[in-house]
Amino acid sequence: MTQLQTDISTPTLTFEEYLYYQGKPDVICELYRGKLLEMPIPPGLHTRICHFLTAQFQRYFVTHDLPLVTTGLTGVRTEDNTSRIPDVVICSAELWDRVCTRKCAGVLDFEEKPVMVVEVTSDNWREDYILKRAEYAMVNIPEYWIIDPNKSKIQVCFNSNNDNGYEDLEFLPGQDIHSVQFPDLILPVNRVFSPPLVTDLIREEQAERTQLEQRVQEERQRVQEERQRAEEERQRADRLAQRLREMGIDPDAV
């Protein structure tokens, strides 16, 4: 997440007040122990990484028929008066539907635990590595990814259901990221840090689908041609057998 700034002009808010807080237009704020933290517009690469990850997660969930959704700009309550806004949030479709029916801010409360959260670091990298890591572990979020473009590394934190907090795995350029919860979800680190546009991903999928459909059509045509040749051979054999019978020769005895 990009660097956060405390808005000292606003009073201390409770979590319930934060849910209905109306601040500056087009300004998004986290709540940290009652204080609003204004979130500036992130760098372009930051946004591009988030879009890429969202697309990859969604593709994986659809392919594996998992009832999960991937979203951004969704709050996660981590303390009584603290609500973080991870860059990417993964939760159940049922939970997301419930959040969407509310008139207040879209925030997951204590009992509404996401499956995974992702933070892309920027100037406030210490918060992602220390504060937010401790908070996400404290509320038992099963998996937390820290994407660090500045240090060219990705940290996958997992297994928060113990007294020692998260364990973690580190992935560097040239390696593939392996999710702990989704072992078949494998992403090259290089591709995450130099992600294609989502529109390019869609074009790639369309091209792959077109190639697959073409191969299927070619295979169908090959099978049809083989069947046709087999039928022609059978008809020729029938004609030959008929001629032999007309000549008084039993074709089965030949």
mmCIF file of C-alpha atoms in Angstrom:
data_model
loop_
_atom_site.group_PDB
_atom_site.id
_atom_site.type_symbol
_atom_site.label_atom_id
_atom_site.label_comp_id
_atom_site.label_asym_id
_atom_site.label_seq_id
_atom_site.Cartn_x
_atom_site.Cartn_y
_atom_site.Cartn_z
ATOM 1 C CA MET A 1 0.000 0.000 0.000
ATOM 2 C CA THR A 2 1.143 3.531 -0.647
ATOM 3 C CA GLN A 3 2.256 5.863 2.110
ATOM 4 C CA LEU A 4 -0.440 6.831 4.596
ATOM 5 C CA GLN A 5 -0.887 10.236 6.185
ATOM 6 C CA THR A 6 -2.783 11.011 9.363
ATOM 7 C CA ASP A 7 -5.603 13.499 8.913
ATOM 8 C CA ILE A 8 -5.188 15.491 12.138
ATOM 9 C CA SER A 9 -8.152 17.732 11.330
ATOM 10 C CA THR A 10 -10.656 14.979 12.051
ATOM 11 C CA PRO A 11 -11.649 13.762 15.520
ATOM 12 C CA THR A 12 -10.987 10.294 16.822
ATOM 13 C CA LEU A 13 -13.557 7.870 15.425
ATOM 14 C CA THR A 14 -14.951 4.607 16.690
ATOM 15 C CA PHE A 15 -15.195 1.711 14.268
ATOM 16 C CA GLU A 16 -18.966 2.193 14.011
ATOM 17 C CA GLU A 17 -18.521 5.902 13.227
ATOM 18 C CA TYR A 18 -15.900 5.076 10.608
ATOM 19 C CA LEU A 19 -18.373 2.847 8.760
ATOM 20 C CA TYR A 20 -20.544 5.881 8.045
ATOM 21 C CA TYR A 21 -17.839 8.559 7.877
ATOM 22 C CA GLN A 22 -18.177 10.949 4.943
ATOM 23 C CA GLY A 23 -14.848 12.668 4.312
ATOM 24 C CA LYS A 24 -13.319 14.412 1.330
ATOM 25 C CA PRO A 25 -14.661 13.395 -2.063
ATOM 26 C CA ASP A 26 -12.618 10.679 -3.777
ATOM 27 C CA VAL A 27 -10.338 10.252 -0.733
ATOM 28 C CA ILE A 28 -10.100 6.811 0.863
ATOM 29 C CA CYS A 29 -9.044 6.463 4.495
ATOM 30 C CA GLU A 30 -8.018 3.586 6.680
ATOM 31 C CA LEU A 31 -8.801 3.712 10.381
ATOM 32 C CA TYR A 32 -5.880 3.077 12.738
ATOM 33 C CA ARG A 33 -6.729 3.086 16.429
ATOM 34 C CA GLY A 34 -9.359 5.747 15.927
ATOM 35 C CA LYS A 35 -7.333 7.988 13.609
ATOM 36 C CA LEU A 36 -8.042 8.374 9.900
ATOM 37 C CA LEU A 37 -5.120 7.607 7.589
ATOM 38 C CA GLU A 38 -5.513 9.184 4.180
ATOM 39 C CA MET A 39 -4.445 6.970 1.290
ATOM 40 C CA PRO A 40 -2.916 8.813 -1.683
ATOM 41 C CA ILE A 41 -3.169 7.602 -5.266
ATOM 42 C CA PRO A 42 -0.750 4.668 -5.703
ATOM 43 C CA PRO A 43 1.986 4.503 -8.372
ATOM 44 C CA GLY A 44 1.038 3.045 -11.741
ATOM 45 C CA LEU A 45 3.054 -0.164 -11.266
ATOM 46 C CA HIS A 46 1.351 -0.708 -7.911
ATOM 47 C CA THR A 47 -2.071 -0.549 -9.570
ATOM 48 C CA ARG A 48 -0.974 -2.731 -12.475
ATOM 49 C CA ILE A 49 0.309 -5.447 -10.125
ATOM 50 C CA CYS A 50 -2.997 -5.425 -8.233
ATOM 51 C CA HIS A 51 -5.030 -5.719 -11.434
ATOM 52 C CA PHE A 52 -2.830 -8.585 -12.638
ATOM 53 C CA LEU A 53 -3.104 -10.494 -9.359
ATOM 54 C CA THR A 54 -6.857 -9.987 -9.235
ATOM 55 C CA ALA A 55 -7.204 -11.391 -12.751
ATOM 56 C CA GLN A 56 -4.996 -14.401 -11.937
ATOM 57 C CA PHE A 57 -6.857 -15.188 -8.721
ATOM 58 C CA GLN A 58 -10.231 -14.924 -10.447
ATOM 59 C CA ARG A 59 -9.100 -17.197 -13.265
ATOM 60 C CA TYR A 60 -7.873 -19.764 -10.735
ATOM 61 C CA PHE A 61 -11.110 -19.731 -8.738
ATOM 62 C CA VAL A 62 -13.242 -20.142 -11.856
ATOM 63 C CA THR A 63 -11.036 -22.930 -13.230
ATOM 64 C CA HIS A 64 -11.130 -24.822 -9.921
ATOM 65 C CA ASP A 65 -14.810 -24.071 -9.262
ATOM 66 C CA LEU A 66 -14.130 -22.368 -5.931
ATOM 67 C CA PRO A 67 -16.846 -20.082 -4.435
ATOM 68 C CA LEU A 68 -14.381 -17.247 -3.824
ATOM 69 C CA VAL A 69 -14.152 -13.654 -5.054
ATOM 70 C CA THR A 70 -11.253 -11.226 -5.352
ATOM 71 C CA THR A 71 -11.779 -7.549 -4.675
ATOM 72 C CA GLY A 72 -10.016 -4.344 -3.724
ATOM 73 C CA LEU A 73 -10.925 -1.272 -1.654
ATOM 74 C CA THR A 74 -12.471 -3.545 0.969
ATOM 75 C CA GLY A 75 -11.752 -2.925 4.622
ATOM 76 C CA VAL A 76 -10.650 -5.567 7.105
ATOM 77 C CA ARG A 77 -11.170 -4.887 10.784
ATOM 78 C CA THR A 78 -8.072 -5.866 12.764
ATOM 79 C CA GLU A 79 -8.613 -4.106 16.131
ATOM 80 C CA ASP A 80 -11.517 -2.476 17.975
ATOM 81 C CA ASN A 81 -10.984 0.858 16.187
ATOM 82 C CA THR A 82 -8.739 -0.221 13.317
ATOM 83 C CA SER A 83 -9.766 -1.082 9.781
ATOM 84 C CA ARG A 84 -7.126 -1.757 7.132
ATOM 85 C CA ILE A 85 -7.710 -1.663 3.382
ATOM 86 C CA PRO A 86 -5.491 -4.294 1.728
ATOM 87 C CA ASP A 87 -4.683 -3.959 -1.944
ATOM 88 C CA VAL A 88 -6.334 -7.309 -2.680
ATOM 89 C CA VAL A 89 -8.857 -9.187 -0.548
ATOM 90 C CA ILE A 90 -10.070 -12.737 -1.175
ATOM 91 C CA CYS A 91 -13.203 -13.921 0.590
ATOM 92 C CA SER A 92 -16.143 -16.232 0.047
ATOM 93 C CA ALA A 93 -18.785 -15.223 -2.473
ATOM 94 C CA GLU A 94 -21.442 -15.529 0.227
ATOM 95 C CA LEU A 95 -19.575 -13.126 2.489
ATOM 96 C CA TRP A 96 -19.015 -10.640 -0.320
ATOM 97 C CA ASP A 97 -22.720 -10.714 -1.202
ATOM 98 C CA ARG A 98 -23.498 -9.923 2.418
ATOM 99 C CA VAL A 99 -21.101 -6.965 2.443
ATOM 100 C CA CYS A 100 -22.624 -5.591 -0.763
ATOM 101 C CA THR A 101 -26.095 -5.374 0.812
ATOM 102 C CA ARG A 102 -24.921 -2.900 3.456
ATOM 103 C CA LYS A 103 -25.382 0.850 3.156
ATOM 104 C CA CYS A 104 -22.188 1.614 5.097
ATOM 105 C CA ALA A 105 -18.537 1.188 4.096
ATOM 106 C CA GLY A 106 -17.534 -2.218 2.770
ATOM 107 C CA VAL A 107 -15.594 -3.598 5.730
ATOM 108 C CA LEU A 108 -15.173 -7.184 6.925
ATOM 109 C CA ASP A 109 -15.763 -7.326 10.671
ATOM 110 C CA PHE A 110 -13.978 -9.603 13.152
ATOM 111 C CA GLU A 111 -16.229 -12.605 12.486
ATOM 112 C CA GLU A 112 -16.010 -12.078 8.688
ATOM 113 C CA LYS A 113 -12.516 -13.369 8.041
ATOM 114 C CA PRO A 114 -11.078 -13.131 4.515
ATOM 115 C CA VAL A 115 -9.263 -16.105 3.034
ATOM 116 C CA MET A 116 -6.253 -14.068 1.962
ATOM 117 C CA VAL A 117 -5.035 -10.463 1.774
ATOM 118 C CA VAL A 118 -2.288 -8.906 -0.345
ATOM 119 C CA GLU A 119 -0.333 -5.696 0.215
ATOM 120 C CA VAL A 120 1.920 -4.115 -2.429
ATOM 121 C CA THR A 121 4.541 -2.099 -0.589
ATOM 122 C CA SER A 122 5.582 1.460 -1.316
ATOM 123 C CA ASP A 123 7.050 4.141 0.950
ATOM 124 C CA ASN A 124 5.353 2.670 4.016
ATOM 125 C CA TRP A 125 6.912 -0.784 3.640
ATOM 126 C CA ARG A 126 7.573 -1.028 7.399
ATOM 127 C CA GLU A 127 3.832 -1.021 8.053
ATOM 128 C CA ASP A 128 3.287 -3.914 5.647
ATOM 129 C CA TYR A 129 6.148 -5.964 7.075
ATOM 130 C CA ILE A 130 5.570 -5.210 10.760
ATOM 131 C CA LEU A 131 2.296 -3.564 11.794
ATOM 132 C CA LYS A 132 -0.059 -5.065 9.252
ATOM 133 C CA ARG A 133 1.611 -8.440 9.428
ATOM 134 C CA ALA A 134 0.991 -8.519 13.193
ATOM 135 C CA GLU A 135 -2.598 -7.300 12.789
ATOM 136 C CA TYR A 136 -3.518 -9.789 10.059
ATOM 137 C CA ALA A 137 -1.984 -12.614 12.083
ATOM 138 C CA MET A 138 -3.848 -11.481 15.197
ATOM 139 C CA VAL A 139 -7.233 -11.826 13.458
ATOM 140 C CA ASN A 140 -6.172 -15.195 11.995
ATOM 141 C CA ILE A 141 -6.206 -14.389 8.292
ATOM 142 C CA PRO A 142 -4.823 -17.658 6.870
ATOM 143 C CA GLU A 143 -2.518 -16.173 4.227
ATOM 144 C CA TYR A 144 -0.932 -12.757 3.647
ATOM 145 C CA TRP A 145 1.203 -11.807 0.651
ATOM 146 C CA ILE A 146 3.660 -8.900 0.751
ATOM 147 C CA ILE A 147 4.597 -7.815 -2.777
ATOM 148 C CA ASP A 148 7.706 -5.638 -2.600
ATOM 149 C CA PRO A 149 8.706 -4.119 -5.966
ATOM 150 C CA ASN A 150 11.489 -2.042 -4.375
ATOM 151 C CA LYS A 151 13.274 -5.102 -2.957
ATOM 152 C CA SER A 152 12.161 -7.402 -5.800
ATOM 153 C CA LYS A 153 10.824 -10.040 -3.462
ATOM 154 C CA ILE A 154 7.520 -11.543 -2.437
ATOM 155 C CA GLN A 155 6.784 -12.873 1.023
ATOM 156 C CA VAL A 156 3.985 -15.374 1.573
ATOM 157 C CA CYS A 157 2.959 -15.397 5.231
ATOM 158 C CA PHE A 158 0.786 -18.265 6.417
ATOM 159 C CA ASN A 159 -0.488 -20.358 9.316
ATOM 160 C CA SER A 160 -1.601 -17.572 11.629
ATOM 161 C CA ASN A 161 -3.411 -19.911 14.028
ATOM 162 C CA ASN A 162 -0.539 -20.184 16.472
ATOM 163 C CA ASP A 163 0.927 -18.069 19.240
ATOM 164 C CA ASN A 164 4.030 -17.180 17.236
ATOM 165 C CA GLY A 165 2.134 -15.470 14.413
ATOM 166 C CA TYR A 166 2.947 -16.092 10.771
ATOM 167 C CA GLU A 167 5.533 -18.318 9.238
ATOM 168 C CA ASP A 168 6.707 -17.124 5.836
ATOM 169 C CA LEU A 169 8.234 -18.139 2.533
ATOM 170 C CA GLU A 170 10.269 -15.747 0.387
ATOM 171 C CA PHE A 171 10.258 -15.762 -3.413
ATOM 172 C CA LEU A 172 12.748 -13.922 -5.621
ATOM 173 C CA PRO A 173 12.985 -13.149 -9.356
ATOM 174 C CA GLY A 174 13.409 -16.329 -11.387
ATOM 175 C CA GLN A 175 11.291 -18.316 -8.936
ATOM 176 C CA ASP A 176 7.594 -19.186 -8.885
ATOM 177 C CA ILE A 177 5.267 -18.119 -6.085
ATOM 178 C CA HIS A 178 3.429 -21.003 -4.433
ATOM 179 C CA SER A 179 0.319 -20.259 -2.427
ATOM 180 C CA VAL A 180 -0.016 -22.325 0.739
ATOM 181 C CA GLN A 181 -3.819 -22.494 0.583
ATOM 182 C CA PHE A 182 -3.994 -22.964 -3.178
ATOM 183 C CA PRO A 183 -1.076 -25.255 -4.095
ATOM 184 C CA ASP A 184 -2.006 -25.313 -7.789
ATOM 185 C CA LEU A 185 -1.809 -21.508 -7.944
ATOM 186 C CA ILE A 186 1.698 -20.859 -9.266
ATOM 187 C CA LEU A 187 2.814 -17.422 -10.470
ATOM 188 C CA PRO A 188 6.283 -16.448 -11.762
ATOM 189 C CA VAL A 189 7.796 -13.660 -9.657
ATOM 190 C CA ASN A 190 9.121 -11.935 -12.778
ATOM 191 C CA ARG A 191 5.629 -11.798 -14.242
ATOM 192 C CA VAL A 192 4.205 -10.264 -11.059
ATOM 193 C CA PHE A 193 6.777 -7.457 -11.058
ATOM 194 C CA SER A 194 6.411 -6.878 -14.832
ATOM 195 C CA PRO A 195 2.749 -7.720 -15.252
ATOM 196 C CA PRO A 196 0.936 -7.576 -18.572
ATOM 197 C CA LEU A 197 -2.182 -5.496 -18.873
ATOM 198 C CA VAL A 198 -5.382 -7.364 -18.069
ATOM 199 C CA THR A 199 -6.590 -6.610 -21.599
ATOM 200 C CA ASP A 200 -3.503 -8.401 -22.921
ATOM 201 C CA LEU A 201 -4.303 -11.360 -20.669
ATOM 202 C CA ILE A 202 -7.784 -11.486 -22.141
ATOM 203 C CA ARG A 203 -6.335 -11.406 -25.656
ATOM 204 C CA GLU A 204 -3.968 -14.252 -24.722
ATOM 205 C CA GLU A 205 -6.884 -16.293 -23.400
ATOM 206 C CA GLN A 206 -8.905 -15.621 -26.542
ATOM 207 C CA ALA A 207 -5.955 -16.640 -28.726
ATOM 208 C CA GLU A 208 -5.473 -19.834 -26.686
ATOM 209 C CA ARG A 209 -9.192 -20.563 -26.928
ATOM 210 C CA THR A 210 -9.151 -20.007 -30.695
ATOM 211 C CA GLN A 211 -6.144 -22.313 -31.089
ATOM 212 C CA LEU A 212 -7.814 -24.966 -28.940
ATOM 213 C CA GLU A 213 -11.037 -24.739 -30.943
ATOM 214 C CA GLN A 214 -9.013 -25.024 -34.152
ATOM 215 C CA ARG A 215 -7.195 -28.128 -32.871
ATOM 216 C CA VAL A 216 -10.507 -29.674 -31.822
ATOM 217 C CA GLN A 217 -11.984 -28.940 -35.236
ATOM 218 C CA GLU A 218 -8.934 -30.424 -36.968
ATOM 219 C CA GLU A 219 -9.166 -33.549 -34.805
ATOM 220 C CA ARG A 220 -12.860 -33.919 -35.580
ATOM 221 C CA GLN A 221 -12.129 -33.572 -39.275
ATOM 222 C CA ARG A 222 -9.351 -36.180 -39.065
ATOM 223 C CA VAL A 223 -11.647 -38.629 -37.277
ATOM 224 C CA GLN A 224 -14.383 -37.994 -39.845
ATOM 225 C CA GLU A 225 -11.963 -38.595 -42.724
ATOM 226 C CA GLU A 226 -10.759 -41.842 -41.131
ATOM 227 C CA ARG A 227 -14.346 -42.995 -40.706
ATOM 228 C CA GLN A 228 -15.061 -42.098 -44.317
ATOM 229 C CA ARG A 229 -12.009 -44.051 -45.534
ATOM 230 C CA ALA A 230 -13.036 -47.013 -43.376
ATOM 231 C CA GLU A 231 -16.546 -46.883 -44.845
ATOM 232 C CA GLU A 232 -15.162 -46.761 -48.384
ATOM 233 C CA GLU A 233 -12.944 -49.783 -47.650
ATOM 234 C CA ARG A 234 -15.927 -51.672 -46.242
ATOM 235 C CA GLN A 235 -18.040 -50.861 -49.315
ATOM 236 C CA ARG A 236 -15.217 -51.940 -51.644
ATOM 237 C CA ALA A 237 -14.855 -55.197 -49.732
ATOM 238 C CA ASP A 238 -18.628 -55.767 -50.004
ATOM 239 C CA ARG A 239 -18.523 -55.188 -53.781
ATOM 240 C CA LEU A 240 -15.615 -57.590 -54.175
ATOM 241 C CA ALA A 241 -17.415 -60.242 -52.130
ATOM 242 C CA GLN A 242 -20.532 -59.808 -54.268
ATOM 243 C CA ARG A 243 -18.565 -60.260 -57.505
ATOM 244 C CA LEU A 244 -16.960 -63.428 -56.136
ATOM 245 C CA ARG A 245 -20.388 -64.835 -55.285
ATOM 246 C CA GLU A 246 -21.591 -64.018 -58.804
ATOM 247 C CA MET A 247 -18.619 -66.017 -60.084
ATOM 248 C CA GLY A 248 -19.618 -68.945 -57.873
ATOM 249 C CA ILE A 249 -16.804 -68.390 -55.416
ATOM 250 C CA ASP A 250 -17.413 -68.304 -51.692
ATOM 251 C CA PRO A 251 -15.578 -65.156 -50.486
ATOM 252 C CA ASP A 252 -15.212 -66.611 -47.007
ATOM 253 C CA ALA A 253 -13.288 -69.542 -48.435
ATOM 254 C CA VAL A 254 -10.820 -67.406 -50.331
#
